[in-house]
Short mmCIF file of C-alpha atoms and ligand atoms in Angstrom, two decimals:
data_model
loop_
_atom_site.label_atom_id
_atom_site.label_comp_id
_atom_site.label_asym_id
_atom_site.label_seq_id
_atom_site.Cartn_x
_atom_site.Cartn_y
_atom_site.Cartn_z
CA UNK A 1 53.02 3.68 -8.13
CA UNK A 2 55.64 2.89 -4.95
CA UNK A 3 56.58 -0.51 -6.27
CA UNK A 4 57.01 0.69 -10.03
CA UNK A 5 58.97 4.02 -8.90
CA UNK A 6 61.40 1.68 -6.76
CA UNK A 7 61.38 -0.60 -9.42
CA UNK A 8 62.39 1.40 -12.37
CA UNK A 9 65.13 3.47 -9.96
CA UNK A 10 66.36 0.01 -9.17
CA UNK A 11 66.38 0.72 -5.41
CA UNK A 12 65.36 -2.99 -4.64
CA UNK A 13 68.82 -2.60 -2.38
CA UNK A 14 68.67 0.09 0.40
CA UNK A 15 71.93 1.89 -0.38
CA UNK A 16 72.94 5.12 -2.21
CA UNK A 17 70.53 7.34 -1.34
CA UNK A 18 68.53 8.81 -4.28
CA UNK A 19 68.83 12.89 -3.96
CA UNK A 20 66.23 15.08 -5.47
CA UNK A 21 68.09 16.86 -7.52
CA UNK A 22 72.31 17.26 -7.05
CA UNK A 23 74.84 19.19 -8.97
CA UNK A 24 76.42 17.76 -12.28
CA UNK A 25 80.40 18.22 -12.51
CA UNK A 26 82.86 16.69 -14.87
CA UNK A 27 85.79 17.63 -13.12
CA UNK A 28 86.60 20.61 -15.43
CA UNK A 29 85.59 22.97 -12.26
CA UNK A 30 88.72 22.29 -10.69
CA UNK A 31 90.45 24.17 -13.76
CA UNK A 32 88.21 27.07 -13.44
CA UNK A 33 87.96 27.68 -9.67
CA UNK A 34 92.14 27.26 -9.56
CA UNK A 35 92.47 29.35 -12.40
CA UNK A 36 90.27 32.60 -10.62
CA UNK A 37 92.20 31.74 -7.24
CA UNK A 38 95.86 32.24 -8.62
CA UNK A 39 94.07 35.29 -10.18
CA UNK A 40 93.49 36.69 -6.83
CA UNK A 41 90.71 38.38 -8.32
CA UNK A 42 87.75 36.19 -6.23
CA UNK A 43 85.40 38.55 -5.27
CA UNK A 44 83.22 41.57 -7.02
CA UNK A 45 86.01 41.99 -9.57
CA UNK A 46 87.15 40.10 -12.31
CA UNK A 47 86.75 38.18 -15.81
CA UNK A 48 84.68 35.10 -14.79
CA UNK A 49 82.00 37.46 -14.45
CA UNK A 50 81.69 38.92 -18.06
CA UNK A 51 82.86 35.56 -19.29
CA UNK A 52 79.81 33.59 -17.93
CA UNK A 53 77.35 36.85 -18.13
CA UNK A 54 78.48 36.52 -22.14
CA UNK A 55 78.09 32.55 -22.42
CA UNK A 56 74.85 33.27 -20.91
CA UNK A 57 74.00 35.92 -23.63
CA UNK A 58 74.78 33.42 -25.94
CA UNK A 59 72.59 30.57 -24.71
CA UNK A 60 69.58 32.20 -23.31
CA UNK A 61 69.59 34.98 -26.59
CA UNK A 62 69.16 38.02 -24.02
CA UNK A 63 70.86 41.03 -25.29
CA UNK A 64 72.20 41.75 -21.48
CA UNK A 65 73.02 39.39 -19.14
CA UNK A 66 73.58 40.65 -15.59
CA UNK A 67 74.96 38.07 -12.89
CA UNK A 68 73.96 38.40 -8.99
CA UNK A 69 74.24 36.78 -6.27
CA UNK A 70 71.12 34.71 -6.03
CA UNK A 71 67.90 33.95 -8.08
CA UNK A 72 66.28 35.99 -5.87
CA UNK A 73 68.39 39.32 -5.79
CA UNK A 74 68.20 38.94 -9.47
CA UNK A 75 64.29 38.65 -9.34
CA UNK A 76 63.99 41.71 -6.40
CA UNK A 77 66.31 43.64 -9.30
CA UNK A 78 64.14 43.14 -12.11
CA UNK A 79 61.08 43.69 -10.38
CA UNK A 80 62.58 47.24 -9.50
CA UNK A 81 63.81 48.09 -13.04
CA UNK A 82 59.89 47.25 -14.02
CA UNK A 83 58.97 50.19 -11.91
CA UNK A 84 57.66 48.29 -9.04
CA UNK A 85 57.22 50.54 -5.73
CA UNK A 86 55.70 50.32 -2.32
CA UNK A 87 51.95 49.58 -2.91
CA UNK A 88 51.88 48.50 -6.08
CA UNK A 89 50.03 44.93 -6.42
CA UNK A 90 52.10 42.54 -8.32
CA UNK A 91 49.80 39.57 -9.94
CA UNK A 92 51.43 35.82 -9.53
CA UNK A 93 50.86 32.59 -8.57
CA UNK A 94 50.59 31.37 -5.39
CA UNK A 95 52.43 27.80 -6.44
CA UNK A 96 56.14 29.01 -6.84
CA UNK A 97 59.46 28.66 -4.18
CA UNK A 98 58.66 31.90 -2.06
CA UNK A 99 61.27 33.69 -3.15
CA UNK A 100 58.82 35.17 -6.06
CA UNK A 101 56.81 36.19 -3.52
CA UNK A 102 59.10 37.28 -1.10
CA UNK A 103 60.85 39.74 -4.19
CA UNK A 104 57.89 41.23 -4.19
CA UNK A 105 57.32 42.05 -0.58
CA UNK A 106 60.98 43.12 -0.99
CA UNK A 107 59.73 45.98 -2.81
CA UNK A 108 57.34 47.27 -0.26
CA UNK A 109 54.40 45.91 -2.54
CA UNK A 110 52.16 43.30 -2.45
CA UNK A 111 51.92 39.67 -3.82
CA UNK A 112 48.35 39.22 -5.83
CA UNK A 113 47.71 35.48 -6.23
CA UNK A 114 46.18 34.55 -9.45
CA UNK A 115 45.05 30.27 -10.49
CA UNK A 116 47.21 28.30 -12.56
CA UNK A 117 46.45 25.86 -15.73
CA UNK A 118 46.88 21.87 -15.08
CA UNK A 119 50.54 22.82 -16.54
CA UNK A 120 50.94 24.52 -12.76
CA UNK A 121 51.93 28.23 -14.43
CA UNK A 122 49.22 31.08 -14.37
CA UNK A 123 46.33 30.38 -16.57
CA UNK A 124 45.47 33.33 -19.09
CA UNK A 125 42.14 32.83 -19.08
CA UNK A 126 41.69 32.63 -15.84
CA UNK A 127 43.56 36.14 -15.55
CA UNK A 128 42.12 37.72 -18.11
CA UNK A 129 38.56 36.85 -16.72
CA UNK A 130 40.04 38.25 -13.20
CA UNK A 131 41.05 41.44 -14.04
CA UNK A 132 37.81 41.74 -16.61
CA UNK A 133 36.03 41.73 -13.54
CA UNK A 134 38.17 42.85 -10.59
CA UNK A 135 40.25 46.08 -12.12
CA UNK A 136 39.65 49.19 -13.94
CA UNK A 137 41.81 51.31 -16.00
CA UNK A 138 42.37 55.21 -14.72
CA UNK A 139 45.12 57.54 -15.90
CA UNK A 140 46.55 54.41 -17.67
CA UNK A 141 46.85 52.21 -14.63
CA UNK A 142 45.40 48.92 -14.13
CA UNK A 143 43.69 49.40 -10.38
CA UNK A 144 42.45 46.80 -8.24
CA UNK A 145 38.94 48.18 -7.74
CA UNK A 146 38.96 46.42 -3.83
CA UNK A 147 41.87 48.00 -2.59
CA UNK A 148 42.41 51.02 -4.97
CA UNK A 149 45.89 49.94 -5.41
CA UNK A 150 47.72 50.06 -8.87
CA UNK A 151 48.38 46.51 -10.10
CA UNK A 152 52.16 47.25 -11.12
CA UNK A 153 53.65 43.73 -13.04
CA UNK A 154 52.98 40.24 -13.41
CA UNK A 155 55.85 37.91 -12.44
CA UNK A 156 55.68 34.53 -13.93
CA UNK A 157 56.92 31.71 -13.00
CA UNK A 158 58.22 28.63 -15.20
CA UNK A 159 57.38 25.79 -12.88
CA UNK A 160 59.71 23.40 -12.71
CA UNK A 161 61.22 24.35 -16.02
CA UNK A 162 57.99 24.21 -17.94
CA UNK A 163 57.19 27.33 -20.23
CA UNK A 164 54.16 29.67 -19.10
CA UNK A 165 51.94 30.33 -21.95
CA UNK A 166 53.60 33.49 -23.20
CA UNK A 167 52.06 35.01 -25.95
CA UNK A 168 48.73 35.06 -24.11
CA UNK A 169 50.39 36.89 -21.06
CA UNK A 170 52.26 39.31 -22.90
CA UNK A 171 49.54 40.00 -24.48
CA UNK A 172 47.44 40.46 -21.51
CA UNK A 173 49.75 42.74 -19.94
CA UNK A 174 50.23 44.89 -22.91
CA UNK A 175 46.57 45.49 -22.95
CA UNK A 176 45.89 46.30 -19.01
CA UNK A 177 49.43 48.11 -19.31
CA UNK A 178 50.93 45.60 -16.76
CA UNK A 179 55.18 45.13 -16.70
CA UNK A 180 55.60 41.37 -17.24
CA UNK A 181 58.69 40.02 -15.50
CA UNK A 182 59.94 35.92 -15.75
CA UNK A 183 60.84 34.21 -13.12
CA UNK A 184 62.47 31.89 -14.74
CA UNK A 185 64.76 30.66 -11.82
CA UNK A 186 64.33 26.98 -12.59
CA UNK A 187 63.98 27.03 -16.52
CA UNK A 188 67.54 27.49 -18.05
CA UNK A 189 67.64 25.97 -21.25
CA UNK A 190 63.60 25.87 -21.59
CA UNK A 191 61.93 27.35 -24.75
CA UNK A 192 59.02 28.78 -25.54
CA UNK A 193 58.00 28.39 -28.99
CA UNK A 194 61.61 27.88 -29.91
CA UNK A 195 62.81 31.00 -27.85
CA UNK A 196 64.80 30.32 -24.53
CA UNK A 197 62.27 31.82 -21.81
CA UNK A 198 63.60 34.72 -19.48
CA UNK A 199 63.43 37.82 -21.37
CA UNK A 200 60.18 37.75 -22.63
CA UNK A 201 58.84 40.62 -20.54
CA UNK A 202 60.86 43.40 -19.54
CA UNK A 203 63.43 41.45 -17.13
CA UNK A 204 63.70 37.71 -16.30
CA UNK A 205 65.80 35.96 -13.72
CA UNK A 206 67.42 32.68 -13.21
CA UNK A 207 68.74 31.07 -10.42
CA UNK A 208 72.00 28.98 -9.96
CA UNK A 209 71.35 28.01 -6.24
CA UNK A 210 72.83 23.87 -5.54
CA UNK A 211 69.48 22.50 -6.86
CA UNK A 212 69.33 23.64 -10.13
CA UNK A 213 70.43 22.45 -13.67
CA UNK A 214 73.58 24.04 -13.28
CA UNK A 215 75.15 26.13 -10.39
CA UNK A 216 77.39 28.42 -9.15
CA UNK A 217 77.22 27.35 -5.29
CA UNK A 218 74.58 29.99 -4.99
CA UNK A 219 73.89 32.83 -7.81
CA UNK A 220 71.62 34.41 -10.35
CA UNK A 221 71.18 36.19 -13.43
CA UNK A 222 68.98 38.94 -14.66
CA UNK A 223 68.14 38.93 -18.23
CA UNK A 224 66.35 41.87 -20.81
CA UNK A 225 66.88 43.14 -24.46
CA UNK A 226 66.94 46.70 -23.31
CA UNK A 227 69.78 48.85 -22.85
CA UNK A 228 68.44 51.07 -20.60
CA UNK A 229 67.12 48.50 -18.22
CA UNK A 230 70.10 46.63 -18.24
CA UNK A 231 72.52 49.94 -17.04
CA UNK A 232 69.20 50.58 -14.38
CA UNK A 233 69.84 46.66 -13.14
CA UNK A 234 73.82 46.94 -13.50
CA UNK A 235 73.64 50.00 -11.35
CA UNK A 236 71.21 48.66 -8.97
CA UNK A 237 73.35 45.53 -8.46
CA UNK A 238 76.46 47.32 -7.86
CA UNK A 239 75.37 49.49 -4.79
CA UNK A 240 74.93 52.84 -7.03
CA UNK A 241 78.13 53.54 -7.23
CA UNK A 242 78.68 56.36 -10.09
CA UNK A 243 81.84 54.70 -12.54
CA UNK A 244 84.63 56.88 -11.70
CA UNK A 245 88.55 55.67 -11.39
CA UNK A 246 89.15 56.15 -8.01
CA UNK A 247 86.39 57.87 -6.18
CA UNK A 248 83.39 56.32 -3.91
CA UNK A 249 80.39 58.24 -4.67
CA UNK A 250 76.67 56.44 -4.52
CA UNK A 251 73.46 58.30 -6.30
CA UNK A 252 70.66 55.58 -4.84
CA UNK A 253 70.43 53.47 -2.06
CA UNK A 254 71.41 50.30 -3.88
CA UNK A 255 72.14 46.39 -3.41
CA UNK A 256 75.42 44.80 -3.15
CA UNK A 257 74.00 41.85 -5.34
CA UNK A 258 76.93 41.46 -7.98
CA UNK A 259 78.08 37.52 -8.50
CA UNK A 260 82.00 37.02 -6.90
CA UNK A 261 84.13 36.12 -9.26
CA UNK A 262 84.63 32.65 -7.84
CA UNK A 263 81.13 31.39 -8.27
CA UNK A 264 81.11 32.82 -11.93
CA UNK A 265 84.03 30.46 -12.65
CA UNK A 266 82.57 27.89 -11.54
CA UNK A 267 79.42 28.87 -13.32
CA UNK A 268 81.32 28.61 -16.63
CA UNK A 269 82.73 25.64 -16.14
CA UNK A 270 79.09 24.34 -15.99
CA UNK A 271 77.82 26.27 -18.73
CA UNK A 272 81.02 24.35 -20.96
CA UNK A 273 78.67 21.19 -20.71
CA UNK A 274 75.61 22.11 -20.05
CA UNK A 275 74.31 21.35 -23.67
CA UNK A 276 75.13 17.52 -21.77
CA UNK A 277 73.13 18.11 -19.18
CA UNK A 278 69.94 18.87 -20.75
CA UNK A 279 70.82 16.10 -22.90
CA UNK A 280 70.39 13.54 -19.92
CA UNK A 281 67.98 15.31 -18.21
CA UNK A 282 65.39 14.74 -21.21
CA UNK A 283 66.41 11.87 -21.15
CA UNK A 284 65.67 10.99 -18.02
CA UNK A 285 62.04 12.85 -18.32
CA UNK A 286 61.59 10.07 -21.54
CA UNK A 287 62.49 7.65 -19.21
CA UNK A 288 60.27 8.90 -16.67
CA UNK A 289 57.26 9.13 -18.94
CA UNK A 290 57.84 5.71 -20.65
CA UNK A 291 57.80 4.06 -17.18
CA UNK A 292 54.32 6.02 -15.89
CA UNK A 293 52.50 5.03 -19.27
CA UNK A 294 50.47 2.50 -17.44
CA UNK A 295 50.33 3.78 -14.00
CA UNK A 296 46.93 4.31 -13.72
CA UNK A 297 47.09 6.63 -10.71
CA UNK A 298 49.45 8.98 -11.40
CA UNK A 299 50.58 10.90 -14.29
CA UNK A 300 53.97 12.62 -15.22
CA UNK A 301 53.36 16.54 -15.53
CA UNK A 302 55.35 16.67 -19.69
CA UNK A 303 56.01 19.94 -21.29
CA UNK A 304 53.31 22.06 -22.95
CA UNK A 305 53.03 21.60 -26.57
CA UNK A 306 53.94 24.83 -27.44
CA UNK A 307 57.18 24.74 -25.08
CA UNK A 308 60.48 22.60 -24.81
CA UNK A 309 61.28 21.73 -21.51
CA UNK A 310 64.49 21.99 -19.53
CA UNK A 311 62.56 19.19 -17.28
CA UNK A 312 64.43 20.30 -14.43
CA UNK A 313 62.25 18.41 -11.78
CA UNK A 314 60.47 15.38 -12.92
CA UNK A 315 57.03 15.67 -10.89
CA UNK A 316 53.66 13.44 -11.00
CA UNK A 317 50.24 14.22 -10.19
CA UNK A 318 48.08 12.21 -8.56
CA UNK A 319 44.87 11.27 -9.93
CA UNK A 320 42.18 13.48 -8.72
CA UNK A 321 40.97 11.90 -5.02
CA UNK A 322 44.37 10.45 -4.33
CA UNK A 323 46.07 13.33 -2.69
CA UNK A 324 45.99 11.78 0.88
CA UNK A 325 48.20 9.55 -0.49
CA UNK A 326 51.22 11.54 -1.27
CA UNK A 327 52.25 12.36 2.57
CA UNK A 328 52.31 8.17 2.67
CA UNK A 329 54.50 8.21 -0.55
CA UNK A 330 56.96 10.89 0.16
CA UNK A 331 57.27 8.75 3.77
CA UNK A 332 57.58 5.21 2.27
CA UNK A 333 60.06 6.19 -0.92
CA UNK A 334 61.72 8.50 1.99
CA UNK A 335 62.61 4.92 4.10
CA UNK A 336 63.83 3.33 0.50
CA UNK A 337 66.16 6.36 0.24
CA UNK A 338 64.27 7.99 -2.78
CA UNK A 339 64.14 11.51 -1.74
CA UNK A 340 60.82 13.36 -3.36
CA UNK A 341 59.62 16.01 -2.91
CA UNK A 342 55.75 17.66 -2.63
CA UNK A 343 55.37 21.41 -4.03
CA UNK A 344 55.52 24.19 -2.36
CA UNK A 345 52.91 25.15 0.21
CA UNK A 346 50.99 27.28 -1.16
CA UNK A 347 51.61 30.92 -0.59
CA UNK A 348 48.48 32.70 -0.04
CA UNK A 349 48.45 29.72 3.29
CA UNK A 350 50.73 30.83 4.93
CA UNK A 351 50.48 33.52 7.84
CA UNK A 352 52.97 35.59 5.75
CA UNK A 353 50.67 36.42 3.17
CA UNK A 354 47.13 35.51 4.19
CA UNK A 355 46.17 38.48 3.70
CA UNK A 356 47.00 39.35 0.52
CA UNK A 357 44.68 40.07 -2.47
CA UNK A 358 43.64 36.67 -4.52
CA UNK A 359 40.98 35.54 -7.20
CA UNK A 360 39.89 32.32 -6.98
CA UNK A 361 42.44 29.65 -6.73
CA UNK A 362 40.95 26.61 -6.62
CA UNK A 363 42.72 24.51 -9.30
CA UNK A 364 45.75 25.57 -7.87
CA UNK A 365 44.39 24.56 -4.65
CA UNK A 366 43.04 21.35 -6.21
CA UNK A 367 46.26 20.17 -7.85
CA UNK A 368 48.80 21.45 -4.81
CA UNK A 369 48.50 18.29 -2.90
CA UNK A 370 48.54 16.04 -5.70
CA UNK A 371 51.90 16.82 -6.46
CA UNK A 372 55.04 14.34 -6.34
CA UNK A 373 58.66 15.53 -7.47
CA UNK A 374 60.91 12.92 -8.29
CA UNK A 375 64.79 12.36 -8.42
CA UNK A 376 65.96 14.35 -11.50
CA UNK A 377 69.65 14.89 -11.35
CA UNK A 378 71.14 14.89 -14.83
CA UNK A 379 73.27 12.38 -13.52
CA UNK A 380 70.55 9.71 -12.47
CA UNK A 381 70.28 8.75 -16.07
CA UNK A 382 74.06 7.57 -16.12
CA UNK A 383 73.67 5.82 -12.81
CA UNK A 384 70.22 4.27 -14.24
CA UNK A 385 72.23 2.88 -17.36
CA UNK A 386 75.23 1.43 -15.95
CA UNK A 387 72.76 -0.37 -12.91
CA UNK A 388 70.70 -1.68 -15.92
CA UNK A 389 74.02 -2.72 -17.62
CA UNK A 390 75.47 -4.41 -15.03
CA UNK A 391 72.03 -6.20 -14.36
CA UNK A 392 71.98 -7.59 -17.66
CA UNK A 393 75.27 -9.26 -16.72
CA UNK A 394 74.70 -10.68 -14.08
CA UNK A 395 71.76 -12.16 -15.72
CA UNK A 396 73.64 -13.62 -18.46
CA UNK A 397 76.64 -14.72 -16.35
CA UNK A 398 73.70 -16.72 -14.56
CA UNK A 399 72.78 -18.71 -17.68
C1 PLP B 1 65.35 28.83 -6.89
C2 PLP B 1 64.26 29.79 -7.13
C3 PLP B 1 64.37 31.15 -6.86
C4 PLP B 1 65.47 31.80 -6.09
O1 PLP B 1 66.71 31.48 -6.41
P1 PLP B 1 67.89 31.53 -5.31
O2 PLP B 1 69.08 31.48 -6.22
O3 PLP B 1 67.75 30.33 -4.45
O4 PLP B 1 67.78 32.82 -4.59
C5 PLP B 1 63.33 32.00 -7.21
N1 PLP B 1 62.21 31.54 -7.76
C6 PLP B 1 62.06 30.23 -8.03
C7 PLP B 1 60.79 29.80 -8.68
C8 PLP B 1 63.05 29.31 -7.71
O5 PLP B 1 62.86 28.02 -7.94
#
């Protein structure tokens, strides 16, 4: 799998390092970001904000759109709006960036780790043979029949832009009356039986952090369909402050999570080609895929058949009884200046949240190490063409 993965990134030469996943800009930022300085308005207030929180309406189909800082303020936010409070339980998986977990723990409750499917997201059946067992219904609420605690939400992740199996969760949580939030940080553009993900539940976020398919320098967006929860998260994000023309007056302790104005114009110039984007990065996942077809140890993780992926990182498992072999490939691709990544350790290992309530996770525990992401910048594909191009000249100018 080394030699083929250095052979189809052409990194037979030791220069250019290969980055894991970097930002895509056609110049048009410049425009933008000049156009919101000789504003003046940079910060909280301003018209790159609703701009890009409406462009964002428009591509994801969320009735409200509500930008933040980060993917993660934006996930703490919707977790709140879903009624989340200090010691609730809050099901999710334990294979995510910790920020889902850490949202959680933001809101005084506690992470419940739950297995995923050999697509990485939570498995359904899984869960819905978990809480068969594990929880009981009283006064409405789900409860964890170990630790008494009311299990609050259900916060699903996308993994690396690949659509959870929705219907079965929602349908899940409607029946054990559990608040199903997305976090749908890496999956902008993904869809979900033709719907883009995020708003499935009652709140979604997405992140624009560096590493993403498009970003802001560092930001987030919360997405629902409902009014009321969108005012709730507006108010939240804008430290309570009651609307008033000249007055400062708070009715909550709140956040001070709203998106400058600076990063949202840079945001839009993304969003003004990110139909582009996607466009390469499938085509770099096809690319990706045709390659591994005969790699016998290792297969590329593709998008569920009921889902369209945003492939935002390209990853590979390793076949089963190969994973003390990834630490060796991350170090050898590493010295050819291929910079891959493994997942994230898992959370329910680390001291942080050891303790926390889990069901079994062993095929999350099983795939974990197996687990290889690849360079997937939208812009790789270009590079990939014009090496191959030039390639094929030199090869002709040779005969
Ligand atoms: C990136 C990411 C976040 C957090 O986003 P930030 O913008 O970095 O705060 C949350 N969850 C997941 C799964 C992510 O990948």
């Amino acid at each position: 799998m080394i030699e083929r993965l250095i052979e189809i990134l052409n990194k037979e030469d030791d220069k250019h390092p290969l980055a894991l996943h970097e930002p895509c800009f056609d110049g048009s930022e410049y425009q933008y970001i000049k156009q919101c300085i000789d504003s003046e308005c940079v910060s909280s207030i301003g018209s790159f904000v609703t701009r890009f929180e409406h462009k964002l309406s428009t591509i994801t189909k969320a009735k409200y759109v509500i930008a933040t800082i980060n993917g993660t303020a934006a996930l703490h936010t919707c977790l709140l709006v879903a009624g989340v409070e200090p010691n609730h339980e809050v099901l999710t998986s334990p294979l995510s960036f910790i920020a889902t977990s850490n949202a959680i723990s933001y809101c005084g409750a506690i992470p419940h780790f739950v297995d995923v499917d050999n697509h990485l997201n939570i498995d359904p059946q899984r869960l819905q043979d978990y809480l068969s067992a594990e929880c009981h219904f009283q006064d409405d609420y789900c409860i964890n029949k170990q630790t008494k605690r009311v299990i609050k939400a259900l916060v699903v992740t996308h993994v690396f832009g690949h659509p959870a199996n929705m219907d079965e969760l929602l349908e899940l949580c409607e029946r054990y009356n559990i608040e199903l939030v997305e976090d749908a940080a890496q999956a902008l553009g993904s869809t979900y039986k033709g719907k883009p993900v995020g708003h499935f539940g009652v709140a979604g976020a997405i992140s624009f952090n560096g590493n993403k398919v498009i970003t802001t320098g560092g930001g987030g967006a919360l997405l629902t369909n409902s009014k009321r929860i969108a005012d709730k998260a507006k108010h939240l994000t804008t430290t309570g402050k009651v609307s008033h023309p000249w007055r400062y007056r708070h009715d909550c302790i709140a956040y001070n999570y709203r998106m400058p104005n600076l990063n949202a114009a840079l945001g839009l110039a993304q969003l003004a080609h990110f139909p582009t984007i996607l466009q390469q990065k499938r085509k770099l996942a096809e690319y990706y895929i045709e390659h591994f077809a005969d790699i016998a140890d290792a297969c590329i993780l593709k998008e569920p058949r009921f889902a369209h992926s945003n492939y935002w990182l390209n990853s590979v498992i390793l076949e089963d009884g190969l994973a003390e072999l990834r630490d060796h490939i991350l170090e050898t691709l590493a010295s050819k200046h291929i910079l891959c990544r493994p997942a994230w350790d898992l959370h329910h290992t680390l001291a942080i949240y050891e303790q926390c309530p889990r069901a079994n996770l062993s095929n999350a525990e099983n795939l974990f190490p197996r687990i290889v992401s690849l360079p997937s910048s939208a812009n790789l594909m270009i590079k990939l063409q014009a090496a191959n191009k030039e390639r094929a000249n030199e090869d002709s100018n040779h005969c």
